[in-house]
PDB file of C-alpha atoms in Angstrom:
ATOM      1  CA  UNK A  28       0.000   0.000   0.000  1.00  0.00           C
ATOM      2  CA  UNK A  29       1.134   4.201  -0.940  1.00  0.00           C
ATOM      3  CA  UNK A  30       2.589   5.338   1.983  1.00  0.00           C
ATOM      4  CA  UNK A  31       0.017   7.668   3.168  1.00  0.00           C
ATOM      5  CA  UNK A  32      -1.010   8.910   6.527  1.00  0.00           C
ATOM      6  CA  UNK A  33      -4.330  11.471   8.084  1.00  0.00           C
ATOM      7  CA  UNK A  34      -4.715  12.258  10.840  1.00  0.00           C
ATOM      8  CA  UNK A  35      -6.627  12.358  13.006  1.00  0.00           C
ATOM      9  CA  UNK A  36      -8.503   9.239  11.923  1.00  0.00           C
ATOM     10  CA  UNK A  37     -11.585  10.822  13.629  1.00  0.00           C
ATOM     11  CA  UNK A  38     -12.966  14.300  15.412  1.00  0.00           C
ATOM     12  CA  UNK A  39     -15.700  15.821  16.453  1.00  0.00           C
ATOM     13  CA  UNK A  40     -15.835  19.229  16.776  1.00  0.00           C
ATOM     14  CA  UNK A  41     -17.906  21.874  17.438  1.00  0.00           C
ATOM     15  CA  UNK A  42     -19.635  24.475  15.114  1.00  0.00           C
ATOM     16  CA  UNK A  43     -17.651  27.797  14.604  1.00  0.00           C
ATOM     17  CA  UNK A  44     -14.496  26.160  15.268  1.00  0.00           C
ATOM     18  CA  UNK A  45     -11.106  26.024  13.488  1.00  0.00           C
ATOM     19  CA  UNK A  46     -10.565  22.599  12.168  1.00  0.00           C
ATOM     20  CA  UNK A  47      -7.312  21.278  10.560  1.00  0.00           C
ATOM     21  CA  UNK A  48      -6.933  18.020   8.411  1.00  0.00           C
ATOM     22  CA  UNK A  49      -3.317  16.388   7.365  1.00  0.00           C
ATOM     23  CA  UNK A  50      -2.086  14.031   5.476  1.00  0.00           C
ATOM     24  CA  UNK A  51       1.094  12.386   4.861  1.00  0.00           C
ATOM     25  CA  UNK A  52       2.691  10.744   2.194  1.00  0.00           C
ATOM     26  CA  UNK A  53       5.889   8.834   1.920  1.00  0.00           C
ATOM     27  CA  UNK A  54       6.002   8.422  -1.881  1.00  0.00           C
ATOM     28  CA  UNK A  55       6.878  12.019  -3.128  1.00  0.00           C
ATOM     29  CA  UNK A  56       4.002  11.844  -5.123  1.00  0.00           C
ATOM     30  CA  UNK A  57       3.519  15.592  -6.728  1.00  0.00           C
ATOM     31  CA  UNK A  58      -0.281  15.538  -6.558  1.00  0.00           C
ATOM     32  CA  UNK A  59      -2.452  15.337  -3.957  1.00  0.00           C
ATOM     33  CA  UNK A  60      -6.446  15.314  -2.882  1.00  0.00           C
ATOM     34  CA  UNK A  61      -8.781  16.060  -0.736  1.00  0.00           C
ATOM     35  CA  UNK A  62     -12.348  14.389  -1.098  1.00  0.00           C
ATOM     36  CA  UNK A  63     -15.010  14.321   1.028  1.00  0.00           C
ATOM     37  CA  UNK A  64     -17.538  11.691   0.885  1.00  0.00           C
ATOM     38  CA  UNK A  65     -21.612  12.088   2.323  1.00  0.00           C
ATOM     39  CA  UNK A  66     -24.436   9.561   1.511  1.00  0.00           C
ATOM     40  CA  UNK A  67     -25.980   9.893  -2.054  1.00  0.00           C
ATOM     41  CA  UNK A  68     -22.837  12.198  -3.379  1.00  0.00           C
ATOM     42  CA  UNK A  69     -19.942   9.378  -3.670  1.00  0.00           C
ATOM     43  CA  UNK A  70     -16.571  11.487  -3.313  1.00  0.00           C
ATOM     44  CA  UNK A  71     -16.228  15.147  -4.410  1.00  0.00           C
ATOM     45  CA  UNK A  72     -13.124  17.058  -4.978  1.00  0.00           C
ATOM     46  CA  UNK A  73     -12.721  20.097  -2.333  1.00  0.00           C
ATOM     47  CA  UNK A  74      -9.137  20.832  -3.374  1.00  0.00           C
ATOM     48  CA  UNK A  75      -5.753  19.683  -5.412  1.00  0.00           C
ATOM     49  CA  UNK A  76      -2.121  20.730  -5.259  1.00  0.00           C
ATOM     50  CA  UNK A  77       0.231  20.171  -7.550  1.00  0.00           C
ATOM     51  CA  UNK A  78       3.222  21.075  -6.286  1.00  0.00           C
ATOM     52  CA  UNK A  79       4.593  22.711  -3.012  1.00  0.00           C
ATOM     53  CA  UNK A  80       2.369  25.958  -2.914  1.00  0.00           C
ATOM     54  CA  UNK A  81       0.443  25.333  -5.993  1.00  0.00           C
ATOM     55  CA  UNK A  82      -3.324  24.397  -5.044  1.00  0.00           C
ATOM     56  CA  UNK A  83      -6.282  24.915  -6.211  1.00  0.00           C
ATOM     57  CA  UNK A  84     -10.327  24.458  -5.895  1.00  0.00           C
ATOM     58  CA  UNK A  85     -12.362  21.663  -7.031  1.00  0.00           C
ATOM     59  CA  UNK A  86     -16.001  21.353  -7.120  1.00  0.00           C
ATOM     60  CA  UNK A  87     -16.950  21.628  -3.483  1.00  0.00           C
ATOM     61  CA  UNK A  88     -14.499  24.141  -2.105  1.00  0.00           C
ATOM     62  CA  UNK A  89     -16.311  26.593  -0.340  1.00  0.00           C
ATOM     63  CA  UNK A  90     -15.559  26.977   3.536  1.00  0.00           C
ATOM     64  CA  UNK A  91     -12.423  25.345   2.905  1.00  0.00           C
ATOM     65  CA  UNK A  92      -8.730  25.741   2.450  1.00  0.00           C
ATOM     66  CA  UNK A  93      -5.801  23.971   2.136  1.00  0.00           C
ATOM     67  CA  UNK A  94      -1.805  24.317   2.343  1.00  0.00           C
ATOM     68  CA  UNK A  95       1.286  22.345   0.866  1.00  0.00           C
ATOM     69  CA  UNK A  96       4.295  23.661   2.457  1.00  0.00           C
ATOM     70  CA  UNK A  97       6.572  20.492   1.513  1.00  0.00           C
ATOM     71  CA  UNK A  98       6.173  17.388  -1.330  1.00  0.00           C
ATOM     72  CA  UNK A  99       4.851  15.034   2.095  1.00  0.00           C
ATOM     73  CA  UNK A 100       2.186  17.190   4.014  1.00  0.00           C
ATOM     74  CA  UNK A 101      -1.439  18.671   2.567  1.00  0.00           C
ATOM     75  CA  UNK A 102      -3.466  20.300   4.975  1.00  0.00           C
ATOM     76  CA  UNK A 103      -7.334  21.022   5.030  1.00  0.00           C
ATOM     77  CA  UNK A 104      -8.296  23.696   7.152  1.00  0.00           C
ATOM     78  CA  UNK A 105     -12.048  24.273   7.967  1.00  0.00           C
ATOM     79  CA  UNK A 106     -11.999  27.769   9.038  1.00  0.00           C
ATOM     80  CA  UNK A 107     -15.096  27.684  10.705  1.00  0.00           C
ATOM     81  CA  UNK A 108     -16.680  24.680  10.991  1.00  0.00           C
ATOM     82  CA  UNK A 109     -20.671  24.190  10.415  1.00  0.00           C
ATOM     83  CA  UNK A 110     -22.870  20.748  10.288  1.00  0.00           C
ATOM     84  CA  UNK A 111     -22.608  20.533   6.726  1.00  0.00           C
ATOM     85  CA  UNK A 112     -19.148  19.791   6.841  1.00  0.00           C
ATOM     86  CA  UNK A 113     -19.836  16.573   8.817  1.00  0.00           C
ATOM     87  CA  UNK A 114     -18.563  14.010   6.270  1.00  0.00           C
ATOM     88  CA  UNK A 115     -15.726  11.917   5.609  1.00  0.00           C
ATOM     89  CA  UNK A 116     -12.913  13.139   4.356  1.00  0.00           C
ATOM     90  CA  UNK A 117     -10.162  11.444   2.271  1.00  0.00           C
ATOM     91  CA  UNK A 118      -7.189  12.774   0.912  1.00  0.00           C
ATOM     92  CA  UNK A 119      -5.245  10.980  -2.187  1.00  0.00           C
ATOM     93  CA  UNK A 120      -2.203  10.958  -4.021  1.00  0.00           C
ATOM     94  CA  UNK A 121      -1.046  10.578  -7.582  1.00  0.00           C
ATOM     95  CA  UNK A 122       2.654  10.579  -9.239  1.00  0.00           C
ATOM     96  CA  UNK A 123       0.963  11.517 -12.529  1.00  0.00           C
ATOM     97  CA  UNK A 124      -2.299  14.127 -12.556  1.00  0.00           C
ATOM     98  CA  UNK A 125      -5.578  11.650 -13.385  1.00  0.00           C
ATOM     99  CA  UNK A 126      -3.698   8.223 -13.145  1.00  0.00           C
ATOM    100  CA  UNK A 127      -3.539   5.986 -10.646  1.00  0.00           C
ATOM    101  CA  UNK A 128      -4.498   7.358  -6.853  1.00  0.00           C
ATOM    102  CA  UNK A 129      -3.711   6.227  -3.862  1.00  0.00           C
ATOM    103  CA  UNK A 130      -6.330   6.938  -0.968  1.00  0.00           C
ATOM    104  CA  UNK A 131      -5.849   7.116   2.691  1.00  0.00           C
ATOM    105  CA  UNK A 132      -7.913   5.762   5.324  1.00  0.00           C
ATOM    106  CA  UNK A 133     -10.339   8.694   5.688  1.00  0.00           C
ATOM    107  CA  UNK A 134     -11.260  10.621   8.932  1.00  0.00           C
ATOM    108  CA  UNK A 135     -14.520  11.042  10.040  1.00  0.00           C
ATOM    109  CA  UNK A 136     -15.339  14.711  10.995  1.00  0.00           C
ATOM    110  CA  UNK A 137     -18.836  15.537  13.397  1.00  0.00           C
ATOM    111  CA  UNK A 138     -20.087  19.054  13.900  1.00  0.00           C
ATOM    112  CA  UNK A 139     -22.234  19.262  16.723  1.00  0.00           C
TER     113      UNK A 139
ATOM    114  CA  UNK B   7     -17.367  17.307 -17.927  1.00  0.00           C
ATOM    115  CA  UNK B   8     -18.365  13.621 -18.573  1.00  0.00           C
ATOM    116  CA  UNK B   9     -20.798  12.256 -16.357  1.00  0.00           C
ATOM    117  CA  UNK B  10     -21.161   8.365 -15.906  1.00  0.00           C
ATOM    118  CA  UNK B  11     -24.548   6.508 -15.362  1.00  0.00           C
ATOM    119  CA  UNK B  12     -24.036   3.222 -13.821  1.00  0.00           C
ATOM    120  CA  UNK B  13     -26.604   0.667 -12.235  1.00  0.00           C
ATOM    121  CA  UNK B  14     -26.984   1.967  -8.166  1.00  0.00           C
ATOM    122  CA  UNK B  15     -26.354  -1.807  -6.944  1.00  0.00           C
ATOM    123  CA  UNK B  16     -25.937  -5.834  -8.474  1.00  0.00           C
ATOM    124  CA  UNK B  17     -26.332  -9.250  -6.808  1.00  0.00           C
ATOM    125  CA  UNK B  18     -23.861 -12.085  -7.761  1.00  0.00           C
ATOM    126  CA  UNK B  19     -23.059 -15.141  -6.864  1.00  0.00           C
ATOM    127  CA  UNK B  20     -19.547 -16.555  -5.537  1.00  0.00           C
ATOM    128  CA  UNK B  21     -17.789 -18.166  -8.515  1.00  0.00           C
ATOM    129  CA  UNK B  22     -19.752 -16.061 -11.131  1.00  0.00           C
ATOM    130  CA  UNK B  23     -17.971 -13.772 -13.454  1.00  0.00           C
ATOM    131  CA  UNK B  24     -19.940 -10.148 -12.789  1.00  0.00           C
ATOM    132  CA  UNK B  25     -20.090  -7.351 -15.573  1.00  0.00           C
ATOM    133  CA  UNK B  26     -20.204  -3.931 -14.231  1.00  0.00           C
ATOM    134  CA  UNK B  27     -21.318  -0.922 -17.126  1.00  0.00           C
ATOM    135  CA  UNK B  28     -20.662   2.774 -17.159  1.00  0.00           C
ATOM    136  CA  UNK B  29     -22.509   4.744 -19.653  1.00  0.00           C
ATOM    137  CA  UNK B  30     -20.538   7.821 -20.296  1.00  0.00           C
ATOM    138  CA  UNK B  31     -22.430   9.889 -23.373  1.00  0.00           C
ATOM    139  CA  UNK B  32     -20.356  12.763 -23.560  1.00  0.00           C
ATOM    140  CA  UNK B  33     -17.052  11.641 -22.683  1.00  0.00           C
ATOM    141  CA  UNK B  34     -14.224  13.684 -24.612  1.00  0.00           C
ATOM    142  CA  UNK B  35     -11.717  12.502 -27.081  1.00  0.00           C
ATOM    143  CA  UNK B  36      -8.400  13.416 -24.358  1.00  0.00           C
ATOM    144  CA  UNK B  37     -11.149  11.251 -21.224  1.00  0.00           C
ATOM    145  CA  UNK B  38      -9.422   7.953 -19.803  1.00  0.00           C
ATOM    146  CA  UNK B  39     -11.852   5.745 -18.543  1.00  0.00           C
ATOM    147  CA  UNK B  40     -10.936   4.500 -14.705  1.00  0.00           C
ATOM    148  CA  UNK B  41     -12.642   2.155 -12.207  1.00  0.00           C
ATOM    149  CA  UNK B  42     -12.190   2.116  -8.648  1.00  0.00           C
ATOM    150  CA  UNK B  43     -13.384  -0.384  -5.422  1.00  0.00           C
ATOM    151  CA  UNK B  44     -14.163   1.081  -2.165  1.00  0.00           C
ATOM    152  CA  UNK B  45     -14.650  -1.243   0.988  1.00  0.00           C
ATOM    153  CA  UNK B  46     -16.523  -0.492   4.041  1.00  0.00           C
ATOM    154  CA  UNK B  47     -14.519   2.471   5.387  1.00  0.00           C
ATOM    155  CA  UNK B  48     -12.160   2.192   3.435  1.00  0.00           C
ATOM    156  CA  UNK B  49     -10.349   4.741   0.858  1.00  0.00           C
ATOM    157  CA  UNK B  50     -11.050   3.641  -3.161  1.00  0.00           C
ATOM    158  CA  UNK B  51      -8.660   1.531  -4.624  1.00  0.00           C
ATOM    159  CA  UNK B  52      -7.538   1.622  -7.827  1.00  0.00           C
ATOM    160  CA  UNK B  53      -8.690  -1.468  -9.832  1.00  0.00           C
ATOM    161  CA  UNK B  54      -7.870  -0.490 -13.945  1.00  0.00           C
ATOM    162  CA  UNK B  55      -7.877   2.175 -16.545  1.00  0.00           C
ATOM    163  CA  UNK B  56      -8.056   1.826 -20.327  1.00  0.00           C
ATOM    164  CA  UNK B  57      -9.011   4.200 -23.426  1.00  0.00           C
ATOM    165  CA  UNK B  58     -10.428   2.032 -25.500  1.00  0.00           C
ATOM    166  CA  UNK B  59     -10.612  -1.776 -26.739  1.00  0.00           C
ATOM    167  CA  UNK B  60      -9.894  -4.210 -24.066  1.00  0.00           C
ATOM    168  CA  UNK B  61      -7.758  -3.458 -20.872  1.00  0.00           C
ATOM    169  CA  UNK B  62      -6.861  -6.630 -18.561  1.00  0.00           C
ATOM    170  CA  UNK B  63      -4.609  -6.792 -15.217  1.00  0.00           C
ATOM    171  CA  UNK B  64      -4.497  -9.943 -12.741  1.00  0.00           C
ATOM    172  CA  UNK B  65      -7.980  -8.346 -10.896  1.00  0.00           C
ATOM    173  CA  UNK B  66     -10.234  -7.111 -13.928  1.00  0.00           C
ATOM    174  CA  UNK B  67     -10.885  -6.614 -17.511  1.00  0.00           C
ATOM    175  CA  UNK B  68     -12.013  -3.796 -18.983  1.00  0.00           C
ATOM    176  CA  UNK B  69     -14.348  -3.450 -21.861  1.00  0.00           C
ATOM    177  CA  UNK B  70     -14.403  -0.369 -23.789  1.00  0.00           C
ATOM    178  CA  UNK B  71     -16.581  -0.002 -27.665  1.00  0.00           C
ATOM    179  CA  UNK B  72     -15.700   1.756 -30.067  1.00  0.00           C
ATOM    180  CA  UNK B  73     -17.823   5.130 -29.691  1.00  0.00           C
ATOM    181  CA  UNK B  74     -16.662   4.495 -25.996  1.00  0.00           C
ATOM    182  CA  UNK B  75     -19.727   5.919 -25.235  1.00  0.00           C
ATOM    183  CA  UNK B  76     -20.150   2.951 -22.416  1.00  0.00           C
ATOM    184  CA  UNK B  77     -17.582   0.888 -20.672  1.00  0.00           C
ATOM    185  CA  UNK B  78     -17.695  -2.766 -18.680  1.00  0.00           C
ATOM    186  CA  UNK B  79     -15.879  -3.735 -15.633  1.00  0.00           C
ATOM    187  CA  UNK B  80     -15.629  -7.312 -16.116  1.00  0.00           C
ATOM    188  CA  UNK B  81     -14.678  -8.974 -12.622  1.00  0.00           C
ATOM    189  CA  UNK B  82     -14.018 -12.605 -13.047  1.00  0.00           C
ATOM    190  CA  UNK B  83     -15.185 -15.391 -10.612  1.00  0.00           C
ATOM    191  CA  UNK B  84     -16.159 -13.324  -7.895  1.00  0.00           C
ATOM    192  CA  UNK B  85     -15.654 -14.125  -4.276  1.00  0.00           C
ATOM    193  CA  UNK B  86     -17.488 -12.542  -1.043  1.00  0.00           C
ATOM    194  CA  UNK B  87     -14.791 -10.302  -0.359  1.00  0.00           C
ATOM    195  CA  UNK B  88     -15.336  -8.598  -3.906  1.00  0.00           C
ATOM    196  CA  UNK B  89     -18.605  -6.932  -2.321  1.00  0.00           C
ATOM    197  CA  UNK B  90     -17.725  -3.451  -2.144  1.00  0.00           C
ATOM    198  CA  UNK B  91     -18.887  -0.402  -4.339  1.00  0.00           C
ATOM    199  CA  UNK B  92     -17.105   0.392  -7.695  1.00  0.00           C
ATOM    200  CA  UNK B  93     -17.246   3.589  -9.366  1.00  0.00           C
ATOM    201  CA  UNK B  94     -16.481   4.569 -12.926  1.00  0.00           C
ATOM    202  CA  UNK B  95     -15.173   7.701 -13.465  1.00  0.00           C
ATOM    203  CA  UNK B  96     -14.154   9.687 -16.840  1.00  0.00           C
ATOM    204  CA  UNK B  97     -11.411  12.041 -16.904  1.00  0.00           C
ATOM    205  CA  UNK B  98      -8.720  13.766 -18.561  1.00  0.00           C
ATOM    206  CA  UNK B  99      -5.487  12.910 -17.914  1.00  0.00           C
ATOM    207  CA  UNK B 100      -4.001  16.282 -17.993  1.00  0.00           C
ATOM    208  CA  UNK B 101      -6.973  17.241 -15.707  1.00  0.00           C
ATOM    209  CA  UNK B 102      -8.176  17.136 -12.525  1.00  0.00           C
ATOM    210  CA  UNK B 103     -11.587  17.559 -12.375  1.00  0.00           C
ATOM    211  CA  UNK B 104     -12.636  14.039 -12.669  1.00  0.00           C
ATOM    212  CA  UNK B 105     -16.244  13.244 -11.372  1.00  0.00           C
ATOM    213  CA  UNK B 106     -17.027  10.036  -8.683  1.00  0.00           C
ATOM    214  CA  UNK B 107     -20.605   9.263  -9.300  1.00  0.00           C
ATOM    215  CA  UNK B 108     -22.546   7.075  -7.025  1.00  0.00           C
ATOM    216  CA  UNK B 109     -21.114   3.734  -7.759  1.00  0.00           C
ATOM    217  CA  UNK B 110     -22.421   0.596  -8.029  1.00  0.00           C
ATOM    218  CA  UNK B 111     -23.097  -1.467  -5.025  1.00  0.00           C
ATOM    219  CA  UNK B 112     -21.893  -4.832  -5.500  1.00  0.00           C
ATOM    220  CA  UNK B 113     -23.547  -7.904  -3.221  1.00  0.00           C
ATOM    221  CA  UNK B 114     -21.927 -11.316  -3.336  1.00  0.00           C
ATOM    222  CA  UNK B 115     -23.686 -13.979  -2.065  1.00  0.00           C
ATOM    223  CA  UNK B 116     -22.093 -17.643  -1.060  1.00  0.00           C
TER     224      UNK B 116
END
């Protein structure tokens, strides 16, 4: 299995809080994902990097951000977290942009 | 971007060979066909990708026409632990907006 790492593996959380999302990779794999995955919707993109510093949205982005600061880490930052956000979230990595990924375990995120 | 259309679940047998198919109308002429298997909490796993004809690998085949207009993820001899969900998805290569849809919900029975 991709070396690939999030943490946590579950949190809950309260509404109107900061909430921050990592993963890890071991691969030095230059793109990576962020899903998040409800009932009914299967997985949608929130956001992409690919490279160190170079992210951008996909097709659920709003009320969230992200940061690569080196090749291993992405983090997803929830601002300001609300109930809709409640989901599970996986993040994913590719060597080569729309070939083979490699998904992590997922974390399950509450807002109460 | 190309959006795929594939049955919501299927019922199988242990030691049947199950075909899986993704209609995919409007899928582009640069759009890679990809399928995927996702356990019970569990991230997706890749299964295969192809672009047209016939793909094969040591888990699946994979079925493409020539107006590639559909696709068929042929799994053969199935065993319990191939109940999972499987999505199709379309995409460019040099893209990365690639769409999950639902999936297909996959029950096999001993």
């Amino acid at each position: 299995d991709a070396g690939i790492t999030q943490s946590p593996r579950h949190k809950v959380t309260e509404t109107g809080t900061p909430v921050t999302l990592r993963c890890h990779q071991t691969e030095n794999h230059r793109y990576m994902y962020w899903y998040r995955q409800d009932p009914g919707h299967g997985l949608r993109l929130i956001h992409y990097s690919y490279g160190v510093k170079d992210t951008d949205k996909g097709e659920v982005s709003d009320g969230y951000s992200v940061s690569r600061s080196k090749t291993e880490d992405f983090l997803l930052t929830l601002e300001s977290a609300t109930s809709s956000q409640t989901s599970v979230y996986f993040c994913a990595i590719s060597e080569a942009r729309q070939l083979e990924a490699f998904f992590g375990q997922g974390t399950r995120l509450t807002v109460v | 971007l190309a959006k795929t259309t594939q049955p919501i679940s299927m019922d199988s047998y242990e030691g049947q060979e199950v075909n899986i198919t993704c209609s995919h109308n409007n899928i582009a002429t640069n759009d890679y066909i990809t399928w995927y298997q996702q356990f019970p909490s569990q991230g997706p796993r890749f299964i295969i990708q192809g672009y047209k004809t016939k793909v094969t690998n040591e888990v699946a085949s994979l079925f493409i026409p020539a107006d590639r207009k559909s696709s068929t993820l042929s799994l053969p001899r199935v065993s319990l632990s191939d109940t999972a969900v499987y999505y199709c998805l379309v995409g460019d290569p040099g893209g990365f907006k690639t769409i999950f849809g639902a999936g297909t919900r996959l029950f096999v029975k001993a």
